[in-house]
PDB file of C-alpha atoms in Angstrom:
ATOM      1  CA  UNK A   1     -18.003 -30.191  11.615  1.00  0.00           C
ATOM      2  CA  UNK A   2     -17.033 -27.358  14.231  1.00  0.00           C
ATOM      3  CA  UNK A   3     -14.800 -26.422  11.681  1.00  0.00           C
ATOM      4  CA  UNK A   4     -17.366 -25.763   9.052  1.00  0.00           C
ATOM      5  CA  UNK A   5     -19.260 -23.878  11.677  1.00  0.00           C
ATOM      6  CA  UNK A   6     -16.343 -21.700  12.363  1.00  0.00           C
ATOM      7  CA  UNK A   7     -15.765 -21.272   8.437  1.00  0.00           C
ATOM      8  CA  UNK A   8     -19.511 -20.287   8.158  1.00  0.00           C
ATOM      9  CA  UNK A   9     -19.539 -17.861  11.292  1.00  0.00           C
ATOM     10  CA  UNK A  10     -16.395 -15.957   9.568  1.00  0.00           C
ATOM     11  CA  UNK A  11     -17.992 -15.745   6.333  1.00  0.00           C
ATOM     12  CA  UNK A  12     -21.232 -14.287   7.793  1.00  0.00           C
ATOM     13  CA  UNK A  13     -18.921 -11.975   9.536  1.00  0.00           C
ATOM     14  CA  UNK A  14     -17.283 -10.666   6.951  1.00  0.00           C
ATOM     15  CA  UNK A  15     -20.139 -10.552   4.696  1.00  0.00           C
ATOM     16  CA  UNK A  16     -22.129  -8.457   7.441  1.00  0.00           C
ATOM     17  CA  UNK A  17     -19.416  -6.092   8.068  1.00  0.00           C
ATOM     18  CA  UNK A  18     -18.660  -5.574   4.524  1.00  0.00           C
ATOM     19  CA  UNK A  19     -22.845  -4.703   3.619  1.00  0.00           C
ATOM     20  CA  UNK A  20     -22.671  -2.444   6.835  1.00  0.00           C
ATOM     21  CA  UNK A  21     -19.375  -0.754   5.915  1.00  0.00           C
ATOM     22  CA  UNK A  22     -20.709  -0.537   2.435  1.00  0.00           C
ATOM     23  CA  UNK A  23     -23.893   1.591   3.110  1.00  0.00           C
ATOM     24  CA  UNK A  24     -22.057   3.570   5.809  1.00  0.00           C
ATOM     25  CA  UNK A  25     -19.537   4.670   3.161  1.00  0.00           C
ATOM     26  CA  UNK A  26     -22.963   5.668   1.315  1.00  0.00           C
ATOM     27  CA  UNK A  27     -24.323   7.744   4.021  1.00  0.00           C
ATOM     28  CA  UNK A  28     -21.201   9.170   4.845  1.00  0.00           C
ATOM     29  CA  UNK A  29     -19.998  10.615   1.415  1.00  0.00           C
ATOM     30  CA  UNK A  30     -23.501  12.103   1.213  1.00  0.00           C
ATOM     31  CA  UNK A  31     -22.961  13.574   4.464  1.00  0.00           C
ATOM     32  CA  UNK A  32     -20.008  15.616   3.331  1.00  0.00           C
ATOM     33  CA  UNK A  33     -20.857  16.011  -0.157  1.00  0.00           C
ATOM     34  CA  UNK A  34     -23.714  17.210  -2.288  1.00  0.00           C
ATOM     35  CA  UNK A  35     -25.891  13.889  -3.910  1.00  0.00           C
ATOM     36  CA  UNK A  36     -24.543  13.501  -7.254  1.00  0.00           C
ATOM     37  CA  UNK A  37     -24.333   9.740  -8.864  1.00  0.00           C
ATOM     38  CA  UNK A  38     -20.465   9.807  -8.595  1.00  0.00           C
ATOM     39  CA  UNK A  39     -20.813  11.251  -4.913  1.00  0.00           C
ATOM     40  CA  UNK A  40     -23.106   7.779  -4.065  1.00  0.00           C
ATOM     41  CA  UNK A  41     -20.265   5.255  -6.435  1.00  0.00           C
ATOM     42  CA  UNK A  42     -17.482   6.737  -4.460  1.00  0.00           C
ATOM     43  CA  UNK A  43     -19.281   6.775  -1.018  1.00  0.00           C
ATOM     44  CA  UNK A  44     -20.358   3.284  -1.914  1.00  0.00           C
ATOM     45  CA  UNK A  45     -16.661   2.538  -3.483  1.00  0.00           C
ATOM     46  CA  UNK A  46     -15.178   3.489  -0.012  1.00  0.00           C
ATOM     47  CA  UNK A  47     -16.837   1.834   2.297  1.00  0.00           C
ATOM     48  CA  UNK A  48     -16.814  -1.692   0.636  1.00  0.00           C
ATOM     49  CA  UNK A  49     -13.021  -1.288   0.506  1.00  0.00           C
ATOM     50  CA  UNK A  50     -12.767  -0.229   4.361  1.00  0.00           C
ATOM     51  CA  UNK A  51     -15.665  -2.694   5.073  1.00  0.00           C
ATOM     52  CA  UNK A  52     -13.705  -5.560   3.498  1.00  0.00           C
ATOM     53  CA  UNK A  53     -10.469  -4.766   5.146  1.00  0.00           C
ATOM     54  CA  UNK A  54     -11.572  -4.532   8.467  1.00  0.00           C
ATOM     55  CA  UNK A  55     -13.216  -7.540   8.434  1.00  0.00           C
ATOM     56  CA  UNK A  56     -11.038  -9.586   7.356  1.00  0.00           C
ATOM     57  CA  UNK A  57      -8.595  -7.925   9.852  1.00  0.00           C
ATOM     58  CA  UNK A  58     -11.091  -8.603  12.707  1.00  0.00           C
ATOM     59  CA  UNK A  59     -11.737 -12.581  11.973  1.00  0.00           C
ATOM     60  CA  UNK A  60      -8.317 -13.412  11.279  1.00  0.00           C
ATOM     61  CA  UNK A  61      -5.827 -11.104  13.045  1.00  0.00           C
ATOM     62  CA  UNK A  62      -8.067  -9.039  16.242  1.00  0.00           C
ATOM     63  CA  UNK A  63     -10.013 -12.063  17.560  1.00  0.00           C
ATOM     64  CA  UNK A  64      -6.462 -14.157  18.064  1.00  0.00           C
ATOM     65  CA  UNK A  65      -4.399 -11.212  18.603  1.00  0.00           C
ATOM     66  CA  UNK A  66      -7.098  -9.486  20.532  1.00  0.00           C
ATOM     67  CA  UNK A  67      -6.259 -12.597  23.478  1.00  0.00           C
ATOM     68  CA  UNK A  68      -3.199 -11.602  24.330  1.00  0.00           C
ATOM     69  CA  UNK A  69      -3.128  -8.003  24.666  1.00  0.00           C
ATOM     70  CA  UNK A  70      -3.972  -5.159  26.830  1.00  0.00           C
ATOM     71  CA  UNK A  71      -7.434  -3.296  26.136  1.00  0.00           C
ATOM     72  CA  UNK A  72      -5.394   0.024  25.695  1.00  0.00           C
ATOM     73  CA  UNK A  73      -3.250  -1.676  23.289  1.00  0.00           C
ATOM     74  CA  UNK A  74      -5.616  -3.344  21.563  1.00  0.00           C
ATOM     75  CA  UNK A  75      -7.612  -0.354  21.007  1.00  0.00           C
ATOM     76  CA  UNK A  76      -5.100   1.830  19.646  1.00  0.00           C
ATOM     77  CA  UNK A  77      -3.817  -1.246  17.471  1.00  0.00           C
ATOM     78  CA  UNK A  78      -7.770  -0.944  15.584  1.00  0.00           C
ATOM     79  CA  UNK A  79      -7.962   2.742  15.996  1.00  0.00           C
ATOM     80  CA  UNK A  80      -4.221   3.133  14.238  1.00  0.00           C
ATOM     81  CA  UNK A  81      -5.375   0.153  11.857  1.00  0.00           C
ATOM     82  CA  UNK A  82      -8.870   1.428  11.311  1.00  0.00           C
ATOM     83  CA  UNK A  83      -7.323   5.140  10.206  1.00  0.00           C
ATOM     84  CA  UNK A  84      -4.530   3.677   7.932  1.00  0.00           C
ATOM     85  CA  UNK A  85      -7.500   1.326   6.239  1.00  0.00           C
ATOM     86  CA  UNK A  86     -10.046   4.362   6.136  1.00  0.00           C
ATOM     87  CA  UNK A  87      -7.173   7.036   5.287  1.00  0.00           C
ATOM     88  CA  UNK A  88      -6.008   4.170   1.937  1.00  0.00           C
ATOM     89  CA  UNK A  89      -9.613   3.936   0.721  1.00  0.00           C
ATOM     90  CA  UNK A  90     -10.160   7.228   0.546  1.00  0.00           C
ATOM     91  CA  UNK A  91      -7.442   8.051  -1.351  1.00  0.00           C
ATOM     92  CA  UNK A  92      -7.384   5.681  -3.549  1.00  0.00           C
ATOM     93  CA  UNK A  93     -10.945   5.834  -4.568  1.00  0.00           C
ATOM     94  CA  UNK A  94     -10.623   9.604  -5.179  1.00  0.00           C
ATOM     95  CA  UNK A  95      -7.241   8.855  -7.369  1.00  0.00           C
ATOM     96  CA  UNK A  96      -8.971   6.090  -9.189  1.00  0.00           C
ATOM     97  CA  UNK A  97     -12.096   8.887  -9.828  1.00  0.00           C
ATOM     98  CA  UNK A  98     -10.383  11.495 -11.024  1.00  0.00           C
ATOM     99  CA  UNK A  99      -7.761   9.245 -13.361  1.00  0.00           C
ATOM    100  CA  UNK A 100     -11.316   7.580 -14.617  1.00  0.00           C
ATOM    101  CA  UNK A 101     -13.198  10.687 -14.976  1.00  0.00           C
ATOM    102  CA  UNK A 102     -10.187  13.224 -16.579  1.00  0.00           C
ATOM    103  CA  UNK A 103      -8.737  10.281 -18.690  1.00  0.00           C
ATOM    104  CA  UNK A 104      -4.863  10.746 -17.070  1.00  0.00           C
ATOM    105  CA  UNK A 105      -2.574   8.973 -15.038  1.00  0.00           C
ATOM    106  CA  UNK A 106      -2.594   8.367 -11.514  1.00  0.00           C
ATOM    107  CA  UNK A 107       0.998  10.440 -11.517  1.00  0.00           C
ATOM    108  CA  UNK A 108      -1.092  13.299 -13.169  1.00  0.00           C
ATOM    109  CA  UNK A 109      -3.930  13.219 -10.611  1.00  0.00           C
ATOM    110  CA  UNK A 110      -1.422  13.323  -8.194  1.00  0.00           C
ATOM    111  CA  UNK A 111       0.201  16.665  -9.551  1.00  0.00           C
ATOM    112  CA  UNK A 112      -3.547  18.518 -10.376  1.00  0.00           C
ATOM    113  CA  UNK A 113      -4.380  21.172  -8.270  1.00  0.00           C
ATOM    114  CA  UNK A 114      -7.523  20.275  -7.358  1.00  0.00           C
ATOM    115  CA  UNK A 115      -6.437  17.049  -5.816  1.00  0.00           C
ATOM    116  CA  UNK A 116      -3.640  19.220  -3.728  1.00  0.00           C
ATOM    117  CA  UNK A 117      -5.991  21.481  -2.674  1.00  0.00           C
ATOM    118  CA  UNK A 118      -8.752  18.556  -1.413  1.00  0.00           C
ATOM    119  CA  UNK A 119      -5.777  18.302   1.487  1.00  0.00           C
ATOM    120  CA  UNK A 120      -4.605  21.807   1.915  1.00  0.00           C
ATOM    121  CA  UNK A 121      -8.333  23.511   2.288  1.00  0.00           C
ATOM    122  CA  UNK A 122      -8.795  20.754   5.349  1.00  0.00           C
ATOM    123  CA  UNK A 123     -11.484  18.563   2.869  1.00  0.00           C
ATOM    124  CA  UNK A 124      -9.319  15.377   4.012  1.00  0.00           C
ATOM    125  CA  UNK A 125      -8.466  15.792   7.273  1.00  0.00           C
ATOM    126  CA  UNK A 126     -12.075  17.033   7.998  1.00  0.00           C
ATOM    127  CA  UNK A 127     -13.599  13.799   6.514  1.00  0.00           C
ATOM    128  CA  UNK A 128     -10.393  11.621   8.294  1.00  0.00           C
ATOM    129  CA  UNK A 129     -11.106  12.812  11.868  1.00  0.00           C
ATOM    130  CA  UNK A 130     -14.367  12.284  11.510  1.00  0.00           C
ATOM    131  CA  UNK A 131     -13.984   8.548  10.364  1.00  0.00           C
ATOM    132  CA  UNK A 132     -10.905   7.913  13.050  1.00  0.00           C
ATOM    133  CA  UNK A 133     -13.269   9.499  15.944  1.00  0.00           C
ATOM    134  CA  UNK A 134     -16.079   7.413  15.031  1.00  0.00           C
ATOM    135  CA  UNK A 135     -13.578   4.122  14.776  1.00  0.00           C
ATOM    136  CA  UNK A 136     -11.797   4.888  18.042  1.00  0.00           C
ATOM    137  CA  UNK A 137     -15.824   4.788  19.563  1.00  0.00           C
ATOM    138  CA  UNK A 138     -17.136   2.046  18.014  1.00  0.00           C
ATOM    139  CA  UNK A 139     -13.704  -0.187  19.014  1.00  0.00           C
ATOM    140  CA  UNK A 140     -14.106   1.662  22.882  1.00  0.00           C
ATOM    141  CA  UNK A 141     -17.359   0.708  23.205  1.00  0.00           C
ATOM    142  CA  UNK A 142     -17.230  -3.032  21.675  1.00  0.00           C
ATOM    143  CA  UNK A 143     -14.413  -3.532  23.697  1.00  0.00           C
ATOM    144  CA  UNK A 144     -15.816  -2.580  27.307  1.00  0.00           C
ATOM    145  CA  UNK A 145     -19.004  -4.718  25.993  1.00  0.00           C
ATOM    146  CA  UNK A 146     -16.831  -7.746  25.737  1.00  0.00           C
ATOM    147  CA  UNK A 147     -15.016  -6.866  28.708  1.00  0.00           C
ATOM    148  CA  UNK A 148     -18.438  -6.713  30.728  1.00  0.00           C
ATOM    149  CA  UNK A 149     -19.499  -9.871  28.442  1.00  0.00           C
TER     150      UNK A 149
END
């Protein structure tokens, strides 16, 4: 029985964190982007993807692993985690657009100039510091919670 009540509590986890992550992803695209129907699939697209991810990372890898180390090093574990997760979606939901929407390979997306230049005009890393500030806060301040219980 606890069991099943430790099974359930994960799943709700998960499942909350994903539907958060989900319509954050929303709210952020349209943040940095005009509202156009691929803007909201993408935002949407994204923050599923970092929503499941992180979820599953926190239930079954942060909340054991999470025991044993230092709240410095446990923060910059999620914070380094968190970017590579949020850093991964985002690229690959932008590859998968454009290969979907121009009808070419992932190897030709790679090569087009418009997806070089989404890095070199500062599109990216704009969008990326933005999503790595707001992890490294949310983990900061869920962490001192716990601490303080």
């Amino acid at each position: 029985m606890k069991s099943l009540n430790i099974a359930r509590r994960n799943f709700k986890a998960i499942l909350v964190i994903t539907m958060v992550m989900t319509f954050s992803g929303l709210f952020f695209a349209l943040a940095f982007e005009p509202f156009h129907p691929h803007v909201i699939i993408n935002g949407l697209s994204i923050g599923f993807l970092i929503g499941i991810f992180i979820s599953l990372a926190e239930v079954f890898f942060f909340q054991t692993v999470g025991k044993w180390l230092s709240f410095s090093n446990l923060l910059f574990a999620r914070t380094f985690f968190y970017s590579v997760v949020i850093a991964a979606s985002i690229l690959s939901v932008v590859i998968i657009h454009e290969t979907l929407m121009s009808s070419i390979s992932i190897v030709q997306v790679l090569e087009l100039k418009e997806f070089k230049e989404f890095f070199t005009n500062g599109h990216f890393y704009r969008i990326f510091a933005f999503a790595i500030l707001i992890s490294f806060l949310i983990n900061f301040f869920r962490q001192v919670n716990k601490l303080l219980g």
